[in-house]
CSV table of C-alpha atoms in Angstrom, one decimal:
chain,number,residue,atom,x,y,z
A,1,UNK,CA,36.7,24.5,-1.7
A,2,UNK,CA,40.4,25.2,-1.4
A,3,UNK,CA,42.7,24.0,1.4
A,4,UNK,CA,42.5,27.1,3.6
A,5,UNK,CA,38.5,26.8,3.8
A,6,UNK,CA,38.7,23.1,4.6
A,7,UNK,CA,41.3,23.9,7.4
A,8,UNK,CA,38.9,26.5,8.9
A,9,UNK,CA,36.0,24.1,8.8
A,10,UNK,CA,38.0,21.4,10.5
A,11,UNK,CA,39.2,23.8,13.2
A,12,UNK,CA,35.6,25.0,14.0
A,13,UNK,CA,34.3,21.3,14.0
A,14,UNK,CA,37.1,20.5,16.5
A,15,UNK,CA,36.1,23.5,18.7
A,16,UNK,CA,32.3,22.2,18.8
A,17,UNK,CA,33.3,18.7,19.8
A,18,UNK,CA,35.4,20.0,22.6
A,19,UNK,CA,32.7,22.3,23.8
A,20,UNK,CA,30.2,19.3,23.9
A,21,UNK,CA,32.6,17.1,25.7
A,22,UNK,CA,33.1,19.9,28.2
A,23,UNK,CA,29.5,20.5,28.8
A,24,UNK,CA,28.8,16.8,29.1
A,25,UNK,CA,29.5,16.3,32.8
A,26,UNK,CA,28.1,12.8,33.2
A,27,UNK,CA,28.4,9.6,31.2
A,28,UNK,CA,25.3,8.4,33.1
A,29,UNK,CA,23.1,11.0,34.9
A,30,UNK,CA,23.1,10.5,38.7
A,31,UNK,CA,19.3,10.2,38.6
A,32,UNK,CA,19.8,6.8,36.8
A,33,UNK,CA,23.4,5.9,37.6
A,34,UNK,CA,22.6,3.8,40.6
A,35,UNK,CA,19.9,1.1,41.2
A,36,UNK,CA,16.6,2.9,41.1
A,37,UNK,CA,15.6,2.3,44.6
A,38,UNK,CA,14.0,5.7,44.6
A,39,UNK,CA,11.9,5.2,41.5
A,40,UNK,CA,8.2,4.7,41.4
A,41,UNK,CA,8.4,0.9,41.5
A,42,UNK,CA,10.3,0.6,44.6
A,43,UNK,CA,8.6,3.3,46.3
A,44,UNK,CA,4.9,2.5,45.3
A,45,UNK,CA,4.5,-1.1,44.2
A,46,UNK,CA,4.3,-2.9,47.7
A,47,UNK,CA,2.0,0.0,48.8
A,48,UNK,CA,-0.4,-0.7,45.9
A,49,UNK,CA,-0.4,-4.4,46.7
A,50,UNK,CA,-2.0,-3.4,50.2
A,51,UNK,CA,-5.1,-1.8,48.3
A,52,UNK,CA,-6.8,-4.0,45.8
A,53,UNK,CA,-8.8,-1.0,44.2
A,54,UNK,CA,-5.8,1.2,43.9
A,55,UNK,CA,-3.7,-1.6,42.4
A,56,UNK,CA,-6.4,-2.3,39.8
A,57,UNK,CA,-6.7,1.5,39.1
A,58,UNK,CA,-2.8,1.7,38.5
A,59,UNK,CA,-2.2,-1.5,36.5
A,60,UNK,CA,-5.7,-2.0,34.9
A,61,UNK,CA,-5.8,-5.6,36.4
A,62,UNK,CA,-6.2,-7.4,39.7
A,63,UNK,CA,-3.6,-9.0,41.8
A,64,UNK,CA,-4.1,-12.5,40.6
A,65,UNK,CA,-4.2,-11.3,36.9
A,66,UNK,CA,-0.9,-9.4,37.4
A,67,UNK,CA,0.8,-12.3,39.1
A,68,UNK,CA,-0.3,-14.8,36.4
A,69,UNK,CA,1.0,-12.4,33.7
A,70,UNK,CA,4.3,-11.9,35.5
A,71,UNK,CA,4.9,-15.6,35.8
A,72,UNK,CA,4.0,-16.1,32.3
A,73,UNK,CA,6.6,-13.5,31.0
A,74,UNK,CA,9.4,-13.6,33.7
A,75,UNK,CA,11.6,-16.1,31.9
A,76,UNK,CA,11.2,-14.2,28.5
A,77,UNK,CA,12.0,-10.9,30.2
A,78,UNK,CA,14.9,-12.1,32.5
A,79,UNK,CA,18.3,-10.5,31.8
A,80,UNK,CA,21.6,-11.2,33.3
A,81,UNK,CA,23.6,-8.7,35.4
A,82,UNK,CA,26.8,-7.4,34.0
A,83,UNK,CA,30.0,-5.8,35.5
A,84,UNK,CA,28.8,-2.4,34.2
A,85,UNK,CA,25.2,-2.5,35.7
A,86,UNK,CA,22.5,-4.5,37.3
A,87,UNK,CA,19.6,-5.9,35.1
A,88,UNK,CA,16.3,-4.4,35.7
A,89,UNK,CA,14.0,-7.1,37.2
A,90,UNK,CA,11.2,-8.5,35.1
A,91,UNK,CA,8.5,-7.4,37.6
A,92,UNK,CA,9.7,-3.9,37.3
A,93,UNK,CA,9.9,-4.2,33.4
A,94,UNK,CA,6.3,-5.4,33.5
A,95,UNK,CA,5.1,-2.7,35.9
A,96,UNK,CA,6.7,0.1,33.7
A,97,UNK,CA,5.1,-1.2,30.5
A,98,UNK,CA,1.6,-1.7,32.0
A,99,UNK,CA,1.7,1.8,33.5
A,100,UNK,CA,2.8,3.3,30.0
A,101,UNK,CA,-0.1,1.4,28.3
A,102,UNK,CA,-2.6,2.4,31.0
A,103,UNK,CA,-1.8,6.1,30.8
A,104,UNK,CA,-0.4,6.7,27.3
A,105,UNK,CA,2.3,9.0,29.0
A,106,UNK,CA,5.4,10.0,27.1
A,107,UNK,CA,8.4,7.7,27.5
A,108,UNK,CA,10.4,10.6,28.9
A,109,UNK,CA,7.9,10.6,31.8
A,110,UNK,CA,8.9,7.0,32.6
A,111,UNK,CA,12.4,8.1,32.6
A,112,UNK,CA,11.8,10.4,35.5
A,113,UNK,CA,9.3,8.6,37.5
A,114,UNK,CA,10.9,5.2,37.3
A,115,UNK,CA,14.6,6.6,37.5
A,116,UNK,CA,15.7,4.9,34.3
A,117,UNK,CA,17.2,6.1,31.0
A,118,UNK,CA,15.0,7.3,28.3
A,119,UNK,CA,16.4,4.8,25.9
A,120,UNK,CA,16.1,2.1,28.4
A,121,UNK,CA,12.3,3.0,29.0
A,122,UNK,CA,11.7,2.7,25.3
A,123,UNK,CA,13.6,-0.6,25.2
A,124,UNK,CA,11.7,-2.0,28.2
A,125,UNK,CA,8.2,-1.2,26.8
A,126,UNK,CA,9.0,-2.7,23.3
A,127,UNK,CA,10.6,-5.8,24.9
A,128,UNK,CA,7.6,-6.5,27.2
A,129,UNK,CA,5.1,-5.7,24.4
A,130,UNK,CA,6.7,-8.2,22.0
A,131,UNK,CA,6.9,-10.8,24.9
A,132,UNK,CA,3.3,-10.4,25.7
A,133,UNK,CA,2.4,-11.0,22.0
A,134,UNK,CA,4.8,-14.0,21.6
A,135,UNK,CA,4.0,-15.6,24.9
A,136,UNK,CA,0.2,-15.1,25.1
A,137,UNK,CA,-1.0,-14.9,21.6
A,138,UNK,CA,-1.7,-18.6,21.4
A,139,UNK,CA,-3.7,-18.6,24.7
A,140,UNK,CA,-5.5,-15.3,24.4
A,141,UNK,CA,-6.0,-15.2,20.5
A,142,UNK,CA,-6.1,-18.7,19.3
A,143,UNK,CA,-6.8,-19.9,15.9
A,144,UNK,CA,-10.6,-20.9,16.2
A,145,UNK,CA,-11.6,-24.5,15.5
A,146,UNK,CA,-14.8,-25.5,14.0
A,147,UNK,CA,-16.3,-26.1,17.5
A,148,UNK,CA,-15.0,-22.7,18.6
A,149,UNK,CA,-16.8,-21.0,15.7
A,150,UNK,CA,-20.1,-22.8,16.5
A,151,UNK,CA,-19.7,-21.6,20.2
A,152,UNK,CA,-19.1,-18.0,18.9
A,153,UNK,CA,-22.2,-18.2,16.7
A,154,UNK,CA,-24.3,-19.7,19.7
A,155,UNK,CA,-23.3,-16.6,21.8
A,156,UNK,CA,-24.5,-14.2,19.1
A,157,UNK,CA,-27.8,-16.1,18.7
A,158,UNK,CA,-28.3,-16.1,22.5
A,159,UNK,CA,-27.2,-12.5,23.3
A,160,UNK,CA,-27.9,-10.7,20.0
A,161,UNK,CA,-30.6,-12.8,18.3
A,162,UNK,CA,-28.5,-13.0,15.2
A,163,UNK,CA,-28.0,-16.5,13.8
A,164,UNK,CA,-25.0,-18.1,12.2
A,165,UNK,CA,-22.7,-15.1,13.1
A,166,UNK,CA,-19.0,-15.9,13.4
A,167,UNK,CA,-18.2,-12.4,14.8
A,168,UNK,CA,-18.6,-8.5,14.4
A,169,UNK,CA,-15.9,-7.0,12.3
A,170,UNK,CA,-14.7,-3.3,12.4
A,171,UNK,CA,-11.7,-1.3,11.7
A,172,UNK,CA,-10.1,1.6,13.5
A,173,UNK,CA,-7.3,4.2,12.8
A,174,UNK,CA,-4.7,4.2,15.4
A,175,UNK,CA,-3.2,7.6,15.8
A,176,UNK,CA,0.7,7.9,15.4
A,177,UNK,CA,3.0,10.8,15.1
A,178,UNK,CA,4.2,11.3,11.6
A,179,UNK,CA,6.8,8.6,10.8
A,180,UNK,CA,10.1,9.7,9.4
A,181,UNK,CA,10.6,9.5,5.7
A,182,UNK,CA,7.1,8.1,5.2
A,183,UNK,CA,5.6,10.7,2.9
A,184,UNK,CA,1.8,10.3,2.9
A,185,UNK,CA,1.8,6.5,3.4
A,186,UNK,CA,0.2,6.8,6.8
A,187,UNK,CA,-1.8,10.0,6.2
A,188,UNK,CA,-5.4,9.2,6.1
A,189,UNK,CA,-8.5,10.8,4.7
A,190,UNK,CA,-9.3,12.3,8.2
A,191,UNK,CA,-6.1,14.3,7.9
A,192,UNK,CA,-4.0,12.6,10.6
A,193,UNK,CA,-1.3,9.9,10.6
A,194,UNK,CA,-2.4,6.3,11.5
A,195,UNK,CA,-2.0,2.7,11.2
A,196,UNK,CA,-4.9,0.3,10.9
A,197,UNK,CA,-6.4,-2.0,13.4
A,198,UNK,CA,-8.9,-4.5,11.9
A,199,UNK,CA,-10.7,-6.6,14.5
A,200,UNK,CA,-13.2,-9.3,14.9
A,201,UNK,CA,-15.0,-9.6,18.1
A,202,UNK,CA,-17.3,-12.3,19.7
A,203,UNK,CA,-20.4,-11.7,21.8
A,204,UNK,CA,-18.3,-11.8,25.1
A,205,UNK,CA,-16.4,-8.6,24.1
A,206,UNK,CA,-13.2,-10.6,23.2
A,207,UNK,CA,-11.2,-10.3,20.0
A,208,UNK,CA,-11.3,-13.4,17.9
A,209,UNK,CA,-8.9,-12.0,15.1
A,210,UNK,CA,-6.7,-8.9,14.7
A,211,UNK,CA,-4.9,-7.6,11.8
A,212,UNK,CA,-2.6,-4.6,12.6
A,213,UNK,CA,-0.2,-2.4,10.5
A,214,UNK,CA,-1.8,-1.4,7.3
A,215,UNK,CA,-1.0,2.1,6.0
A,216,UNK,CA,-3.5,4.8,7.1
A,217,UNK,CA,-3.8,6.0,3.6
A,218,UNK,CA,-5.2,2.7,2.3
A,219,UNK,CA,-8.7,2.8,1.0
A,220,UNK,CA,-11.1,1.3,3.8
A,221,UNK,CA,-12.9,-0.7,1.0
A,222,UNK,CA,-9.6,-2.7,0.3
A,223,UNK,CA,-8.2,-3.1,3.9
A,224,UNK,CA,-10.3,-6.1,4.7
A,225,UNK,CA,-9.5,-7.6,1.2
A,226,UNK,CA,-5.8,-7.3,2.0
A,227,UNK,CA,-6.0,-8.8,5.5
A,228,UNK,CA,-4.8,-12.2,6.6
A,229,UNK,CA,-8.4,-13.1,7.6
A,230,UNK,CA,-9.7,-12.4,3.9
A,231,UNK,CA,-6.9,-14.5,2.5
A,232,UNK,CA,-7.8,-17.5,4.9
A,233,UNK,CA,-11.4,-17.0,3.9
A,234,UNK,CA,-10.6,-17.2,0.3
A,235,UNK,CA,-8.4,-20.2,0.8
A,236,UNK,CA,-11.0,-22.0,3.0
A,237,UNK,CA,-8.5,-22.6,5.8
A,238,UNK,CA,-10.4,-21.2,8.7
A,239,UNK,CA,-12.5,-24.3,9.7
A,240,UNK,CA,-15.6,-22.4,9.3
A,241,UNK,CA,-18.6,-24.7,9.8
A,242,UNK,CA,-20.9,-25.8,6.8
A,243,UNK,CA,-24.1,-23.8,6.2
A,244,UNK,CA,-26.8,-24.5,8.9
A,245,UNK,CA,-30.5,-24.1,9.3
A,246,UNK,CA,-31.9,-21.0,10.8
A,247,UNK,CA,-33.4,-21.5,14.3
A,248,UNK,CA,-37.0,-22.8,14.5
A,249,UNK,CA,-37.4,-23.3,10.7
A,250,UNK,CA,-37.9,-26.3,8.5
A,251,UNK,CA,-34.5,-26.2,6.7
A,252,UNK,CA,-34.0,-22.7,5.7
A,253,UNK,CA,-30.2,-22.8,5.5
A,254,UNK,CA,-27.8,-19.9,5.3
A,255,UNK,CA,-23.8,-19.9,5.6
A,256,UNK,CA,-22.0,-18.6,8.6
A,257,UNK,CA,-20.9,-15.1,8.2
A,258,UNK,CA,-19.3,-12.0,10.0
A,259,UNK,CA,-21.4,-8.8,10.4
A,260,UNK,CA,-20.0,-5.4,9.6
A,261,UNK,CA,-21.2,-1.8,8.9
A,262,UNK,CA,-21.3,0.1,5.6
A,263,UNK,CA,-17.4,0.2,5.3
A,264,UNK,CA,-17.5,-3.6,4.5
A,265,UNK,CA,-18.8,-4.9,1.3
A,266,UNK,CA,-21.4,-7.3,1.1
A,267,UNK,CA,-20.2,-10.8,0.3
A,268,UNK,CA,-20.7,-14.4,1.1
A,269,UNK,CA,-18.6,-13.9,4.2
A,270,UNK,CA,-19.8,-10.6,5.5
A,271,UNK,CA,-23.3,-9.2,6.0
A,272,UNK,CA,-23.9,-5.5,6.1
A,273,UNK,CA,-26.9,-3.2,6.5
A,274,UNK,CA,-29.2,-2.3,3.5
A,275,UNK,CA,-28.2,1.1,2.2
A,276,UNK,CA,-30.4,4.2,1.4
A,277,UNK,CA,-32.9,6.2,3.4
A,278,UNK,CA,-36.4,5.1,2.0
A,279,UNK,CA,-36.3,1.4,3.3
A,280,UNK,CA,-39.0,-1.0,3.6
A,281,UNK,CA,-40.1,-2.2,7.0
A,282,UNK,CA,-38.4,-5.5,6.5
A,283,UNK,CA,-35.1,-3.9,5.7
A,284,UNK,CA,-35.4,-1.6,8.7
A,285,UNK,CA,-35.8,-4.4,10.9
A,286,UNK,CA,-32.8,-6.3,9.3
A,287,UNK,CA,-30.6,-3.3,9.9
A,288,UNK,CA,-31.8,-3.1,13.5
A,289,UNK,CA,-31.1,-6.8,14.1
A,290,UNK,CA,-27.5,-6.5,12.4
A,291,UNK,CA,-26.6,-3.5,14.5
A,292,UNK,CA,-27.4,-5.3,17.7
A,293,UNK,CA,-24.9,-7.9,16.7
A,294,UNK,CA,-22.3,-5.5,15.3
A,295,UNK,CA,-22.3,-3.4,18.5
A,296,UNK,CA,-20.2,-6.0,20.2
A,297,UNK,CA,-17.1,-5.2,18.3
A,298,UNK,CA,-17.7,-1.4,18.9
A,299,UNK,CA,-18.0,-2.2,22.7
A,300,UNK,CA,-14.8,-4.3,22.5
A,301,UNK,CA,-12.9,-1.3,21.1
A,302,UNK,CA,-14.4,0.8,23.8
A,303,UNK,CA,-13.3,-1.5,26.5
A,304,UNK,CA,-9.9,-1.7,25.3
A,305,UNK,CA,-9.3,2.0,24.6
A,306,UNK,CA,-10.8,3.1,28.0
A,307,UNK,CA,-8.5,0.6,29.8
A,308,UNK,CA,-5.4,1.1,27.9
A,309,UNK,CA,-5.3,4.8,27.3
A,310,UNK,CA,-2.2,4.7,25.2
A,311,UNK,CA,-4.7,5.0,22.3
A,312,UNK,CA,-6.1,8.3,23.6
A,313,UNK,CA,-3.4,10.4,21.8
A,314,UNK,CA,-1.0,9.8,18.9
A,315,UNK,CA,1.8,7.4,19.7
A,316,UNK,CA,5.1,9.1,19.5
A,317,UNK,CA,7.1,6.1,18.5
A,318,UNK,CA,8.0,4.6,15.1
A,319,UNK,CA,5.5,2.5,13.2
A,320,UNK,CA,7.0,-0.9,14.2
A,321,UNK,CA,6.8,0.0,17.9
A,322,UNK,CA,3.3,1.3,17.5
A,323,UNK,CA,2.2,-2.1,15.9
A,324,UNK,CA,3.8,-3.9,18.8
A,325,UNK,CA,2.1,-1.7,21.4
A,326,UNK,CA,-1.3,-2.4,19.7
A,327,UNK,CA,-0.7,-6.1,19.3
A,328,UNK,CA,0.1,-6.3,23.1
A,329,UNK,CA,-3.0,-4.3,24.0
A,330,UNK,CA,-5.3,-6.7,22.0
A,331,UNK,CA,-3.7,-9.7,23.9
A,332,UNK,CA,-4.0,-7.8,27.1
A,333,UNK,CA,-7.6,-7.0,26.5
A,334,UNK,CA,-8.5,-10.7,26.1
A,335,UNK,CA,-6.4,-11.6,29.0
A,336,UNK,CA,-8.0,-9.1,31.6
A,337,UNK,CA,-11.5,-9.5,30.0
A,338,UNK,CA,-11.6,-13.3,31.0
A,339,UNK,CA,-10.1,-12.8,34.4
A,340,UNK,CA,-11.4,-9.4,35.7
A,341,UNK,CA,-14.5,-8.8,33.4
A,342,UNK,CA,-15.2,-5.2,32.3
A,343,UNK,CA,-17.1,-2.1,33.3
A,344,UNK,CA,-20.4,-1.4,31.6
A,345,UNK,CA,-19.6,2.3,31.2
A,346,UNK,CA,-16.5,1.5,29.2
A,347,UNK,CA,-18.7,-0.1,26.5
A,348,UNK,CA,-20.6,3.3,26.0
A,349,UNK,CA,-17.7,5.3,24.4
A,350,UNK,CA,-14.8,4.6,22.1
A,351,UNK,CA,-11.9,7.1,22.8
A,352,UNK,CA,-9.0,7.6,20.6
A,353,UNK,CA,-10.0,5.4,17.7
A,354,UNK,CA,-11.4,6.7,14.6
A,355,UNK,CA,-13.7,4.6,12.4
A,356,UNK,CA,-13.5,3.7,8.7
A,357,UNK,CA,-15.5,5.8,6.2
A,358,UNK,CA,-18.9,4.6,5.2
A,359,UNK,CA,-18.9,3.4,1.6
A,360,UNK,CA,-21.5,2.5,-1.1
A,361,UNK,CA,-22.4,-1.0,-1.4
A,362,UNK,CA,-20.7,-1.9,-4.7
A,363,UNK,CA,-19.1,-5.3,-4.0
A,364,UNK,CA,-22.1,-7.7,-4.0
A,365,UNK,CA,-22.8,-11.0,-5.4
A,366,UNK,CA,-26.1,-12.8,-6.2
A,367,UNK,CA,-25.6,-15.3,-3.4
A,368,UNK,CA,-24.7,-12.5,-0.9
A,369,UNK,CA,-27.9,-10.5,-1.7
A,370,UNK,CA,-29.9,-13.7,-1.5
A,371,UNK,CA,-28.5,-14.6,1.9
A,372,UNK,CA,-29.3,-11.1,3.2
A,373,UNK,CA,-32.9,-11.3,1.9
A,374,UNK,CA,-33.3,-14.7,3.4
A,375,UNK,CA,-32.3,-13.2,6.8
A,376,UNK,CA,-34.6,-10.2,6.4
A,377,UNK,CA,-37.5,-12.4,5.6
A,378,UNK,CA,-36.6,-14.5,8.7
A,379,UNK,CA,-36.3,-11.7,11.1
A,380,UNK,CA,-39.9,-10.5,10.3
A,381,UNK,CA,-41.3,-14.1,10.4
A,382,UNK,CA,-43.0,-15.9,13.4
A,383,UNK,CA,-39.9,-18.0,13.6
A,384,UNK,CA,-37.3,-15.3,13.7
A,385,UNK,CA,-38.8,-12.1,15.1
A,386,UNK,CA,-38.2,-10.8,18.6
A,387,UNK,CA,-41.0,-8.9,20.6
A,388,UNK,CA,-39.3,-5.6,20.9
A,389,UNK,CA,-37.9,-5.1,17.5
A,390,UNK,CA,-40.9,-3.1,16.3
A,391,UNK,CA,-40.4,-0.4,18.9
A,392,UNK,CA,-36.7,0.1,18.0
A,393,UNK,CA,-37.0,1.2,14.3
């Protein structure tokens, strides 16, 4: 390229810059240039406080739960005012974030409804989600002790009639808009982009453990083996109780274990259904009893996705941000579940999440097969059967 061509390109480049500067009338748009006293928070928040049902519908939690959450986060969210602008109060930041999680609206919608900048809305949601995970993880998702594992197992025995169960495990694909420069890393076999949420739930519809962020393209058969939970199982650092006798038996002992569906391999740590169609009566009974325990994790995902509807459509944010959002929702799920309970209708459907693919049972050991057979025999024995199981297969 000669000097003449370079000069022409420089000239036209300068003209474009001048035109852009001329068209830009405001450094900060008047809609968000002054304190957002006309935004949704200042217009609506106090009115919502006058109606408990409307407040719950808007923020997906009760007055006391919101206030407790706010007081837990306010110091982590506090920012100092500057000469350029006033800082957004922590209570407004929390309100904006909860509304985003509750509706799954686009961040640009928050820009208009709350009268804040688009980049400010994004920064607020990410800051609050990170604070929720940091400040509440230890309280809402603590590392279980041996006594806590036993309490979880007692819950499954009392509610699902499944002994020595540490939790129900399942994985879901969380939809995201195609990440930039990611190729096919997040493109899964169902032909959309996703990150993986692996969760373990107890019989009270609360998460015991979550692992978030695996590539959507990863094989469902290996996601569990790559998780932090599997690593701690292998290292024997989870404080899992020693094998215990089955109820009402004379010393028939089985280890404590998780229950999952066909997407998880049978192992010493995980029980899954018998595969195939032509099953014996005993195996059908076992599969039914296991499904009663496993449904708790499905219901847990249903409660979370129906409350925090950000999962109902693909998240139009980068992957790290989507992971932060998912972490915050898991913590908020446990936080609200303990304080405000749940609606039965939310347990009936799981919106927005896609399940793992069912797989062949190829990862089995002799001890895992023996433990499954012991449970199957127990469930049809006088000691372990329940009256209604015959009518459900």
